PDB file of C-alpha atoms (C1' of nucleotides) in Angstrom:
ATOM      1  CA  MET A  15       0.000   0.000   0.000  1.00  0.00           C
ATOM      2  CA  ARG A  16       1.421   3.392  -1.019  1.00  0.00           C
ATOM      3  CA  ILE A  17       1.636   6.286   1.375  1.00  0.00           C
ATOM      4  CA  SER A  18      -1.267   8.151  -0.206  1.00  0.00           C
ATOM      5  CA  GLU A  19      -3.510   5.114   0.192  1.00  0.00           C
ATOM      6  CA  ALA A  20      -2.415   4.554   3.767  1.00  0.00           C
ATOM      7  CA  ALA A  21      -3.127   8.221   4.440  1.00  0.00           C
ATOM      8  CA  ALA A  22      -6.622   7.953   3.025  1.00  0.00           C
ATOM      9  CA  ALA A  23      -7.212   4.837   5.122  1.00  0.00           C
ATOM     10  CA  CYS A  24      -6.013   6.128   8.496  1.00  0.00           C
ATOM     11  CA  GLY A  25      -7.006   9.793   8.338  1.00  0.00           C
ATOM     12  CA  LEU A  26      -3.517  11.286   8.641  1.00  0.00           C
ATOM     13  CA  SER A  27      -1.851  13.163   5.785  1.00  0.00           C
ATOM     14  CA  PRO A  28       1.156  11.676   3.947  1.00  0.00           C
ATOM     15  CA  ASP A  29       3.315  14.464   5.388  1.00  0.00           C
ATOM     16  CA  THR A  30       2.157  13.639   8.907  1.00  0.00           C
ATOM     17  CA  ILE A  31       2.824   9.941   8.394  1.00  0.00           C
ATOM     18  CA  ARG A  32       6.378  10.681   7.277  1.00  0.00           C
ATOM     19  CA  TYR A  33       6.762  12.983  10.243  1.00  0.00           C
ATOM     20  CA  TYR A  34       5.540  10.273  12.626  1.00  0.00           C
ATOM     21  CA  GLU A  35       8.011   7.849  11.118  1.00  0.00           C
ATOM     22  CA  LYS A  36      10.867  10.304  11.638  1.00  0.00           C
ATOM     23  CA  SER A  37       9.608  10.718  15.202  1.00  0.00           C
ATOM     24  CA  LYS A  38       9.963   6.976  15.867  1.00  0.00           C
ATOM     25  CA  MET A  39       6.284   6.263  16.250  1.00  0.00           C
ATOM     26  CA  LEU A  40       6.106   3.615  13.572  1.00  0.00           C
ATOM     27  CA  PRO A  41       7.770   0.208  13.365  1.00  0.00           C
ATOM     28  CA  LYS A  42      10.099  -0.215  10.388  1.00  0.00           C
ATOM     29  CA  VAL A  43       7.944   0.192   7.301  1.00  0.00           C
ATOM     30  CA  HIS A  44       8.807  -1.987   4.339  1.00  0.00           C
ATOM     31  CA  ARG A  45      10.161  -0.276   1.213  1.00  0.00           C
ATOM     32  CA  THR A  46       9.702  -1.254  -2.427  1.00  0.00           C
ATOM     33  CA  THR A  47      12.804  -1.693  -4.599  1.00  0.00           C
ATOM     34  CA  ASN A  48      12.696   1.947  -5.661  1.00  0.00           C
ATOM     35  CA  GLY A  49      12.650   3.148  -2.060  1.00  0.00           C
ATOM     36  CA  ASN A  50       8.946   3.928  -1.651  1.00  0.00           C
ATOM     37  CA  ARG A  51       7.181   3.034   1.577  1.00  0.00           C
ATOM     38  CA  ASP A  52       4.882   0.033   1.388  1.00  0.00           C
ATOM     39  CA  PHE A  53       2.408  -0.097   4.262  1.00  0.00           C
ATOM     40  CA  SER A  54       0.948  -3.337   5.571  1.00  0.00           C
ATOM     41  CA  GLN A  55      -2.587  -3.660   6.919  1.00  0.00           C
ATOM     42  CA  GLU A  56      -1.066  -3.833  10.387  1.00  0.00           C
ATOM     43  CA  ASN A  57       0.793  -0.564   9.753  1.00  0.00           C
ATOM     44  CA  VAL A  58      -2.452   1.096   8.748  1.00  0.00           C
ATOM     45  CA  GLU A  59      -4.189  -0.087  11.901  1.00  0.00           C
ATOM     46  CA  TRP A  60      -1.429   1.362  14.006  1.00  0.00           C
ATOM     47  CA  LEU A  61      -1.619   4.651  12.100  1.00  0.00           C
ATOM     48  CA  THR A  62      -5.350   4.730  12.693  1.00  0.00           C
ATOM     49  CA  LEU A  63      -4.838   4.347  16.421  1.00  0.00           C
ATOM     50  CA  LEU A  64      -2.259   7.139  16.319  1.00  0.00           C
ATOM     51  CA  TYR A  65      -4.763   9.244  14.419  1.00  0.00           C
ATOM     52  CA  TRP A  66      -7.325   8.885  17.192  1.00  0.00           C
ATOM     53  CA  LEU A  67      -4.853   9.462  19.992  1.00  0.00           C
ATOM     54  CA  ARG A  68      -3.662  12.616  18.310  1.00  0.00           C
ATOM     55  CA  GLU A  69      -7.173  13.712  17.394  1.00  0.00           C
ATOM     56  CA  SER A  70      -8.077  13.436  21.031  1.00  0.00           C
ATOM     57  CA  GLY A  71      -5.192  15.734  21.926  1.00  0.00           C
ATOM     58  CA  MET A  72      -2.532  13.368  23.223  1.00  0.00           C
ATOM     59  CA  PRO A  73       0.889  15.003  22.869  1.00  0.00           C
ATOM     60  CA  LEU A  74       3.407  13.265  20.620  1.00  0.00           C
ATOM     61  CA  LYS A  75       5.678  12.650  23.573  1.00  0.00           C
ATOM     62  CA  GLU A  76       3.027  10.513  25.228  1.00  0.00           C
ATOM     63  CA  MET A  77       2.208   8.797  21.962  1.00  0.00           C
ATOM     64  CA  ARG A  78       5.866   7.956  21.603  1.00  0.00           C
ATOM     65  CA  ARG A  79       5.871   6.404  25.054  1.00  0.00           C
ATOM     66  CA  PHE A  80       2.755   4.450  24.181  1.00  0.00           C
ATOM     67  CA  THR A  81       4.397   3.261  20.958  1.00  0.00           C
ATOM     68  CA  HIS A  82       7.499   2.049  22.750  1.00  0.00           C
ATOM     69  CA  LEU A  83       5.383   0.141  25.245  1.00  0.00           C
ATOM     70  CA  ALA A  84       3.372  -1.449  22.459  1.00  0.00           C
ATOM     71  CA  GLN A  85       6.592  -2.569  20.782  1.00  0.00           C
ATOM     72  CA  ALA A  86       7.886  -4.013  24.027  1.00  0.00           C
ATOM     73  CA  GLY A  87       5.200  -6.702  24.111  1.00  0.00           C
ATOM     74  CA  PRO A  88       1.983  -7.683  25.866  1.00  0.00           C
ATOM     75  CA  GLU A  89       3.401  -7.442  29.383  1.00  0.00           C
ATOM     76  CA  THR A  90       3.116  -3.660  29.054  1.00  0.00           C
ATOM     77  CA  ILE A  91      -0.644  -3.802  28.567  1.00  0.00           C
ATOM     78  CA  PRO A  92      -1.485  -2.640  32.118  1.00  0.00           C
ATOM     79  CA  GLU A  93       0.725   0.403  31.641  1.00  0.00           C
ATOM     80  CA  ARG A  94      -0.784   1.139  28.255  1.00  0.00           C
ATOM     81  CA  ARG A  95      -4.264   0.821  29.696  1.00  0.00           C
ATOM     82  CA  LYS A  96      -3.298   3.304  32.367  1.00  0.00           C
ATOM     83  CA  ILE A  97      -2.131   5.795  29.745  1.00  0.00           C
ATOM     84  CA  LEU A  98      -5.440   5.519  27.925  1.00  0.00           C
ATOM     85  CA  LEU A  99      -7.464   5.786  31.124  1.00  0.00           C
ATOM     86  CA  ASP A 100      -5.547   8.893  32.193  1.00  0.00           C
ATOM     87  CA  HIS A 101      -6.122  10.268  28.763  1.00  0.00           C
ATOM     88  CA  SER A 102      -9.861   9.641  29.035  1.00  0.00           C
ATOM     89  CA  GLU A 103      -9.765  11.694  32.172  1.00  0.00           C
ATOM     90  CA  GLN A 104      -8.115  14.500  30.206  1.00  0.00           C
ATOM     91  CA  LEU A 105     -10.935  14.324  27.706  1.00  0.00           C
ATOM     92  CA  ARG A 106     -13.458  14.646  30.496  1.00  0.00           C
ATOM     93  CA  ARG A 107     -11.705  17.787  31.682  1.00  0.00           C
ATOM     94  CA  ARG A 108     -11.545  19.175  28.193  1.00  0.00           C
ATOM     95  CA  ARG A 109     -15.253  18.667  27.895  1.00  0.00           C
ATOM     96  CA  GLU A 110     -15.817  20.631  31.087  1.00  0.00           C
ATOM     97  CA  LYS A 111     -13.667  23.456  29.769  1.00  0.00           C
ATOM     98  CA  LEU A 112     -15.640  23.405  26.551  1.00  0.00           C
ATOM     99  CA  ASP A 113     -18.847  23.725  28.550  1.00  0.00           C
ATOM    100  CA  ARG A 114     -17.523  26.722  30.432  1.00  0.00           C
ATOM    101  CA  CYS A 115     -16.400  28.361  27.200  1.00  0.00           C
ATOM    102  CA  GLU A 116     -19.793  27.860  25.631  1.00  0.00           C
ATOM    103  CA  ALA A 117     -21.458  29.447  28.636  1.00  0.00           C
ATOM    104  CA  VAL A 118     -19.170  32.488  28.630  1.00  0.00           C
ATOM    105  CA  LEU A 119     -19.589  32.887  24.899  1.00  0.00           C
ATOM    106  CA  ALA A 120     -23.368  32.706  25.190  1.00  0.00           C
ATOM    107  CA  VAL A 121     -23.334  35.467  27.775  1.00  0.00           C
ATOM    108  CA  LYS A 122     -21.177  37.654  25.556  1.00  0.00           C
ATOM    109  CA  ILE A 123     -23.370  37.074  22.540  1.00  0.00           C
ATOM    110  CA  ALA A 124     -26.448  37.891  24.599  1.00  0.00           C
ATOM    111  CA  SER A 125     -24.804  41.150  25.671  1.00  0.00           C
ATOM    112  CA  TYR A 126     -24.797  42.214  22.031  1.00  0.00           C
ATOM    113  CA  GLY A 127     -28.586  42.054  21.979  1.00  0.00           C
ATOM    114  CA  ALA A 128     -31.091  40.029  19.954  1.00  0.00           C
ATOM    115  CA  PRO A 129     -30.300  39.073  16.354  1.00  0.00           C
ATOM    116  CA  ASP A 130     -30.910  41.732  13.682  1.00  0.00           C
ATOM    117  CA  GLN A 131     -31.804  44.440  16.180  1.00  0.00           C
ATOM    118  CA  GLU A 132     -29.374  47.165  17.106  1.00  0.00           C
ATOM    119  CA  ASN A 133     -29.200  47.740  20.840  1.00  0.00           C
ATOM    120  CA  GLN A 134     -27.167  47.631  24.071  1.00  0.00           C
ATOM    121  CA  THR A 135     -23.416  47.396  24.767  1.00  0.00           C
TER     122      THR A 135
ATOM    123  CA  MET B  16      -2.249  47.514  37.943  1.00  0.00           C
ATOM    124  CA  ARG B  17       1.011  45.700  37.223  1.00  0.00           C
ATOM    125  CA  ILE B  18       1.299  42.994  34.607  1.00  0.00           C
ATOM    126  CA  SER B  19       1.468  40.175  37.152  1.00  0.00           C
ATOM    127  CA  GLU B  20      -1.743  41.366  38.770  1.00  0.00           C
ATOM    128  CA  ALA B  21      -3.483  41.776  35.454  1.00  0.00           C
ATOM    129  CA  ALA B  22      -2.330  38.266  34.555  1.00  0.00           C
ATOM    130  CA  ALA B  23      -3.762  36.845  37.756  1.00  0.00           C
ATOM    131  CA  ALA B  24      -7.020  38.676  37.111  1.00  0.00           C
ATOM    132  CA  CYS B  25      -7.594  37.643  33.491  1.00  0.00           C
ATOM    133  CA  GLY B  26      -6.138  34.142  33.412  1.00  0.00           C
ATOM    134  CA  LEU B  27      -3.409  34.782  30.845  1.00  0.00           C
ATOM    135  CA  SER B  28       0.301  34.670  31.710  1.00  0.00           C
ATOM    136  CA  PRO B  29       2.395  37.858  31.713  1.00  0.00           C
ATOM    137  CA  ASP B  30       4.337  36.512  28.742  1.00  0.00           C
ATOM    138  CA  THR B  31       1.142  35.891  26.829  1.00  0.00           C
ATOM    139  CA  ILE B  32      -0.150  39.377  27.621  1.00  0.00           C
ATOM    140  CA  ARG B  33       3.050  40.894  26.260  1.00  0.00           C
ATOM    141  CA  TYR B  34       2.773  38.671  23.232  1.00  0.00           C
ATOM    142  CA  TYR B  35      -0.820  39.780  22.640  1.00  0.00           C
ATOM    143  CA  GLU B  36       0.244  43.379  22.902  1.00  0.00           C
ATOM    144  CA  LYS B  37       2.986  42.831  20.323  1.00  0.00           C
ATOM    145  CA  SER B  38       0.357  41.151  18.164  1.00  0.00           C
ATOM    146  CA  LYS B  39      -1.823  44.274  18.214  1.00  0.00           C
ATOM    147  CA  MET B  40      -4.651  42.795  20.210  1.00  0.00           C
ATOM    148  CA  LEU B  41      -4.617  45.358  22.973  1.00  0.00           C
ATOM    149  CA  PRO B  42      -5.338  49.077  22.883  1.00  0.00           C
ATOM    150  CA  LYS B  43      -2.406  51.248  23.956  1.00  0.00           C
ATOM    151  CA  VAL B  44      -1.673  50.311  27.548  1.00  0.00           C
ATOM    152  CA  HIS B  45      -0.571  53.106  29.847  1.00  0.00           C
ATOM    153  CA  ARG B  46       3.016  53.034  31.156  1.00  0.00           C
ATOM    154  CA  THR B  47       4.360  54.241  34.484  1.00  0.00           C
ATOM    155  CA  THR B  48       7.288  56.679  34.486  1.00  0.00           C
ATOM    156  CA  ASN B  49       9.792  53.847  34.594  1.00  0.00           C
ATOM    157  CA  GLY B  50       8.277  52.162  31.551  1.00  0.00           C
ATOM    158  CA  ASN B  51       6.226  49.439  33.244  1.00  0.00           C
ATOM    159  CA  ARG B  52       2.772  48.633  31.903  1.00  0.00           C
ATOM    160  CA  ASP B  53      -0.103  49.882  34.024  1.00  0.00           C
ATOM    161  CA  PHE B  54      -3.368  48.109  33.231  1.00  0.00           C
ATOM    162  CA  SER B  55      -6.760  49.712  33.746  1.00  0.00           C
ATOM    163  CA  GLN B  56      -9.857  47.800  34.805  1.00  0.00           C
ATOM    164  CA  GLU B  57     -11.093  48.122  31.233  1.00  0.00           C
ATOM    165  CA  ASN B  58      -7.835  46.614  29.965  1.00  0.00           C
ATOM    166  CA  VAL B  59      -8.298  43.665  32.291  1.00  0.00           C
ATOM    167  CA  GLU B  60     -11.848  43.100  31.070  1.00  0.00           C
ATOM    168  CA  TRP B  61     -10.648  43.031  27.503  1.00  0.00           C
ATOM    169  CA  LEU B  62      -7.867  40.605  28.424  1.00  0.00           C
ATOM    170  CA  THR B  63     -10.417  38.385  30.117  1.00  0.00           C
ATOM    171  CA  LEU B  64     -12.513  38.284  26.972  1.00  0.00           C
ATOM    172  CA  LEU B  65      -9.396  37.438  24.964  1.00  0.00           C
ATOM    173  CA  TYR B  66      -8.651  34.704  27.476  1.00  0.00           C
ATOM    174  CA  TRP B  67     -12.022  33.087  26.871  1.00  0.00           C
ATOM    175  CA  LEU B  68     -11.865  33.429  23.120  1.00  0.00           C
ATOM    176  CA  ARG B  69      -8.440  31.819  23.093  1.00  0.00           C
ATOM    177  CA  GLU B  70      -9.429  29.193  25.632  1.00  0.00           C
ATOM    178  CA  SER B  71     -12.277  28.224  23.343  1.00  0.00           C
ATOM    179  CA  GLY B  72      -9.821  27.748  20.485  1.00  0.00           C
ATOM    180  CA  MET B  73     -10.268  30.888  18.403  1.00  0.00           C
ATOM    181  CA  PRO B  74      -7.125  31.488  16.319  1.00  0.00           C
ATOM    182  CA  LEU B  75      -5.209  34.702  16.999  1.00  0.00           C
ATOM    183  CA  LYS B  76      -5.915  35.876  13.474  1.00  0.00           C
ATOM    184  CA  GLU B  77      -9.638  35.868  14.169  1.00  0.00           C
ATOM    185  CA  MET B  78      -9.123  37.445  17.572  1.00  0.00           C
ATOM    186  CA  ARG B  79      -7.184  40.206  15.885  1.00  0.00           C
ATOM    187  CA  ARG B  80     -10.062  40.818  13.512  1.00  0.00           C
ATOM    188  CA  PHE B  81     -12.480  40.871  16.431  1.00  0.00           C
ATOM    189  CA  THR B  82     -10.222  43.346  18.242  1.00  0.00           C
ATOM    190  CA  HIS B  83     -10.092  45.686  15.279  1.00  0.00           C
ATOM    191  CA  LEU B  84     -13.873  45.611  14.969  1.00  0.00           C
ATOM    192  CA  ALA B  85     -14.283  46.346  18.659  1.00  0.00           C
ATOM    193  CA  GLN B  86     -11.957  49.320  18.344  1.00  0.00           C
ATOM    194  CA  ALA B  87     -13.884  50.605  15.338  1.00  0.00           C
ATOM    195  CA  GLY B  88     -16.998  51.330  17.386  1.00  0.00           C
ATOM    196  CA  PRO B  89     -20.497  50.021  18.102  1.00  0.00           C
ATOM    197  CA  GLU B  90     -21.584  49.942  14.458  1.00  0.00           C
ATOM    198  CA  THR B  91     -19.517  46.760  14.086  1.00  0.00           C
ATOM    199  CA  ILE B  92     -21.579  44.910  16.679  1.00  0.00           C
ATOM    200  CA  PRO B  93     -23.564  42.832  14.174  1.00  0.00           C
ATOM    201  CA  GLU B  94     -20.314  41.648  12.614  1.00  0.00           C
ATOM    202  CA  ARG B  95     -18.836  40.884  16.002  1.00  0.00           C
ATOM    203  CA  ARG B  96     -21.928  38.940  16.972  1.00  0.00           C
ATOM    204  CA  LYS B  97     -21.579  36.930  13.781  1.00  0.00           C
ATOM    205  CA  ILE B  98     -17.994  36.049  14.651  1.00  0.00           C
ATOM    206  CA  LEU B  99     -19.044  34.804  18.066  1.00  0.00           C
ATOM    207  CA  LEU B 100     -22.005  32.865  16.684  1.00  0.00           C
ATOM    208  CA  ASP B 101     -19.804  31.174  14.088  1.00  0.00           C
ATOM    209  CA  HIS B 102     -17.367  30.402  16.829  1.00  0.00           C
ATOM    210  CA  SER B 103     -20.113  28.807  18.935  1.00  0.00           C
ATOM    211  CA  GLU B 104     -20.799  26.572  16.000  1.00  0.00           C
ATOM    212  CA  GLN B 105     -17.117  25.578  15.996  1.00  0.00           C
ATOM    213  CA  LEU B 106     -17.425  24.661  19.649  1.00  0.00           C
ATOM    214  CA  ARG B 107     -20.409  22.465  18.873  1.00  0.00           C
ATOM    215  CA  ARG B 108     -18.336  20.643  16.280  1.00  0.00           C
ATOM    216  CA  ARG B 109     -15.417  20.289  18.643  1.00  0.00           C
ATOM    217  CA  ARG B 110     -17.745  18.718  21.155  1.00  0.00           C
ATOM    218  CA  GLU B 111     -18.883  16.177  18.582  1.00  0.00           C
ATOM    219  CA  LYS B 112     -15.296  15.326  17.785  1.00  0.00           C
ATOM    220  CA  LEU B 113     -14.596  14.937  21.487  1.00  0.00           C
ATOM    221  CA  ASP B 114     -17.515  12.522  21.751  1.00  0.00           C
ATOM    222  CA  ARG B 115     -16.193  10.423  18.888  1.00  0.00           C
ATOM    223  CA  CYS B 116     -12.733  10.358  20.447  1.00  0.00           C
ATOM    224  CA  GLU B 117     -14.094   9.239  23.768  1.00  0.00           C
ATOM    225  CA  ALA B 118     -16.003   6.432  22.093  1.00  0.00           C
ATOM    226  CA  VAL B 119     -12.972   5.193  20.155  1.00  0.00           C
ATOM    227  CA  LEU B 120     -10.821   5.398  23.240  1.00  0.00           C
ATOM    228  CA  ALA B 121     -13.344   3.457  25.286  1.00  0.00           C
ATOM    229  CA  VAL B 122     -13.333   0.676  22.691  1.00  0.00           C
ATOM    230  CA  LYS B 123      -9.549   0.514  22.743  1.00  0.00           C
ATOM    231  CA  ILE B 124      -9.425   0.425  26.522  1.00  0.00           C
ATOM    232  CA  ALA B 125     -12.028  -2.323  26.550  1.00  0.00           C
ATOM    233  CA  SER B 126      -9.883  -4.321  24.117  1.00  0.00           C
ATOM    234  CA  TYR B 127      -7.167  -4.440  26.778  1.00  0.00           C
ATOM    235  CA  GLY B 128      -9.511  -6.333  29.075  1.00  0.00           C
ATOM    236  CA  ALA B 129     -10.878  -5.636  32.528  1.00  0.00           C
ATOM    237  CA  PRO B 130      -8.830  -3.657  35.062  1.00  0.00           C
ATOM    238  CA  ASP B 131      -6.146  -5.536  36.995  1.00  0.00           C
ATOM    239  CA  GLN B 132      -6.622  -8.751  35.061  1.00  0.00           C
ATOM    240  CA  GLU B 133      -4.216  -9.859  32.388  1.00  0.00           C
ATOM    241  CA  ASN B 134      -5.958 -11.063  29.239  1.00  0.00           C
ATOM    242  CA  GLN B 135      -6.693 -10.531  25.519  1.00  0.00           C
ATOM    243  CA  THR B 136      -4.953  -8.417  22.840  1.00  0.00           C
TER     244      THR B 136
ATOM    245  C1'  DC C  24      25.507  50.736  49.145  1.00  0.00           C
ATOM    246  C1'  DC C  25      23.982  46.349  48.055  1.00  0.00           C
ATOM    247  C1'  DT C  26      20.579  43.050  47.368  1.00  0.00           C
ATOM    248  C1'  DT C  27      15.982  41.623  46.135  1.00  0.00           C
ATOM    249  C1'  DG C  28      12.151  41.388  43.342  1.00  0.00           C
ATOM    250  C1'  DA C  29       9.428  43.026  39.752  1.00  0.00           C
ATOM    251  C1'  DC C  30       9.520  44.811  35.501  1.00  0.00           C
ATOM    252  C1'  DT C  31      11.546  45.740  30.456  1.00  0.00           C
ATOM    253  C1'  DT C  32      13.029  44.101  25.509  1.00  0.00           C
ATOM    254  C1'  DG C  33      14.707  41.127  21.901  1.00  0.00           C
ATOM    255  C1'  DG C  34      15.456  36.812  20.554  1.00  0.00           C
ATOM    256  C1'  DA C  35      15.841  31.749  20.781  1.00  0.00           C
ATOM    257  C1'  DG C  36      13.355  27.365  21.594  1.00  0.00           C
ATOM    258  C1'  DT C  37       9.124  24.289  21.373  1.00  0.00           C
ATOM    259  C1'  DT C  38       5.297  21.473  19.341  1.00  0.00           C
ATOM    260  C1'  DA C  39       3.186  19.392  15.677  1.00  0.00           C
ATOM    261  C1'  DC C  40       2.813  19.894  11.759  1.00  0.00           C
ATOM    262  C1'  DT C  41       2.749  21.777   6.596  1.00  0.00           C
ATOM    263  C1'  DC C  42       4.822  23.147   2.504  1.00  0.00           C
ATOM    264  C1'  DC C  43       8.475  23.312  -0.709  1.00  0.00           C
ATOM    265  C1'  DA C  44      12.492  22.449  -3.846  1.00  0.00           C
ATOM    266  C1'  DA C  45      14.972  19.175  -5.984  1.00  0.00           C
ATOM    267  C1'  DC C  46      15.245  14.842  -7.087  1.00  0.00           C
ATOM    268  C1'  DC C  47      14.148   9.734  -8.753  1.00  0.00           C
ATOM    269  C1'  DC C  48      11.334   6.093 -10.974  1.00  0.00           C
ATOM    270  C1'  DG C  49       7.908   3.565 -13.914  1.00  0.00           C
ATOM    271  C1'  DG C  50       4.634   3.951 -17.554  1.00  0.00           C
ATOM    272  C1'  DT C  51       2.425   5.742 -21.649  1.00  0.00           C
ATOM    273  C1'  DA C  52       2.288   8.759 -26.125  1.00  0.00           C
ATOM    274  C1'  DG C  53       4.380  10.516 -30.092  1.00  0.00           C
TER     275       DG C  53
ATOM    276  C1'  DC D  29      13.980   6.991 -28.034  1.00  0.00           C
ATOM    277  C1'  DT D  30      12.706  10.871 -25.745  1.00  0.00           C
ATOM    278  C1'  DA D  31       9.213  13.599 -23.400  1.00  0.00           C
ATOM    279  C1'  DC D  32       6.300  13.970 -19.969  1.00  0.00           C
ATOM    280  C1'  DC D  33       3.233  12.595 -16.127  1.00  0.00           C
ATOM    281  C1'  DG D  34       1.945  11.151 -11.687  1.00  0.00           C
ATOM    282  C1'  DG D  35       3.376   9.107  -8.068  1.00  0.00           C
ATOM    283  C1'  DG D  36       7.178   8.734  -4.584  1.00  0.00           C
ATOM    284  C1'  DT D  37      11.738  10.389  -1.851  1.00  0.00           C
ATOM    285  C1'  DT D  38      14.605  13.653   1.300  1.00  0.00           C
ATOM    286  C1'  DG D  39      16.063  17.708   3.849  1.00  0.00           C
ATOM    287  C1'  DG D  40      14.943  21.930   5.276  1.00  0.00           C
ATOM    288  C1'  DA D  41      12.242  26.205   5.800  1.00  0.00           C
ATOM    289  C1'  DG D  42       7.951  28.224   7.557  1.00  0.00           C
ATOM    290  C1'  DT D  43       3.878  28.549  10.826  1.00  0.00           C
ATOM    291  C1'  DA D  44       1.057  29.248  15.202  1.00  0.00           C
ATOM    292  C1'  DA D  45       0.984  30.472  19.687  1.00  0.00           C
ATOM    293  C1'  DC D  46       3.270  30.614  22.960  1.00  0.00           C
ATOM    294  C1'  DT D  47       7.261  30.006  26.562  1.00  0.00           C
ATOM    295  C1'  DC D  48      11.634  30.791  28.321  1.00  0.00           C
ATOM    296  C1'  DC D  49      15.814  33.238  28.806  1.00  0.00           C
ATOM    297  C1'  DA D  50      19.596  36.790  29.023  1.00  0.00           C
ATOM    298  C1'  DA D  51      20.694  41.227  29.980  1.00  0.00           C
ATOM    299  C1'  DG D  52      19.329  45.278  31.555  1.00  0.00           C
ATOM    300  C1'  DT D  53      16.550  48.986  34.554  1.00  0.00           C
ATOM    301  C1'  DC D  54      14.391  50.653  38.674  1.00  0.00           C
ATOM    302  C1'  DA D  55      12.382  51.284  43.571  1.00  0.00           C
ATOM    303  C1'  DA D  56      12.454  49.848  48.129  1.00  0.00           C
ATOM    304  C1'  DG D  57      14.387  47.669  52.348  1.00  0.00           C
ATOM    305  C1'  DG D  58      18.232  46.499  55.625  1.00  0.00           C
TER     306       DG D  58
END
DNA sequence: CCTTGACTTGGAGTTACTCCAACCCGGTAG
DNA sequence: CTACCGGGTTGGAGTAACTCCAAGTCAAGG
C-alpha cells in the first residue's frame, strides 16, 4: 500500500505519516525496490490508532511512550491501559472546559442584543 | 495595575499578555514613568474576553479581527456577533469530535480487558 | 551601598505539523 | 527513443501560539 492510500485509510496526511516515522512512532515500514514506503494492513491499523490518539489531543511525547510500550510486548498492557485511562480523564476535563467556554460565549453574545436588532453594549 | 496582577485577574500569563500586545490585540496600555505597563480595569476586562476566546480555540488571526472591529466602534456589533455565533458553531463541532474520540478510546481500553486482570490483545 | 524582586526588551526554543524544492522512478504517447 | 506525467523520496524552511531566557533597569528595604 502506497503512502497516499495509507493516508486515506487512516485519516492522517502523507506528510504527517512521514513525520511520525521520523519521530519513531512507527515500526520499520517496508520499502519497495525503488525506495517507496509500502504499508501493511497492520501498519495502517497502528496509524489509525495514532490518528485517534492525536485527534483526542494526546501530545506526541506521550504517543511515543505508548508506541514504545506497544513494541515491548503484551506485558506492558497494564501500563498502556493506564495511559489511555488517564487520557480519558483529560478528555473529560476538556469537555468541562468546553462547557464553560460555551457558557461564557453565550453570555457575551447575549450582551450584544437580539439578532438583527441594534441595541445595548 | 502591574502585569502580574493583570495576569492573575484575566487568566493569561504575563508573557502571553506581552505577546498579545505585540500582536496588536490590545489598545495602547498606559506606562508608568519607569516604563512598566499599568493596566486599567477596562484593559483587564478586555484581556479576560481574549482569554475566553483563546481558551475556546479561536485562532489569533480571528481574535485580531475581532479586536479591530471592537476598536472601530459600536456599528460593528452585528459583525462581532456573527464572529461569536460562528465560533459557537465551531465549539459544537469540537464537542462532537470529542464525543467520537471518547467512544474510540473506550473501545480501545475495553480491548485491553478488565482492570487488573491480564488477558486478551 | 547592596541586594531583592518586579519589571523591560529582543530573541531563541518548542510542538506538531505543513509546505516546498529538488530529485528519482515507472509507464504511456508521439 | 525521448518527453512527460503522476506518483514517490529527502532535507529543510515556515507557521502558530506561545514560553523561556539573558541582559538590563528601577524602587524599596536592611
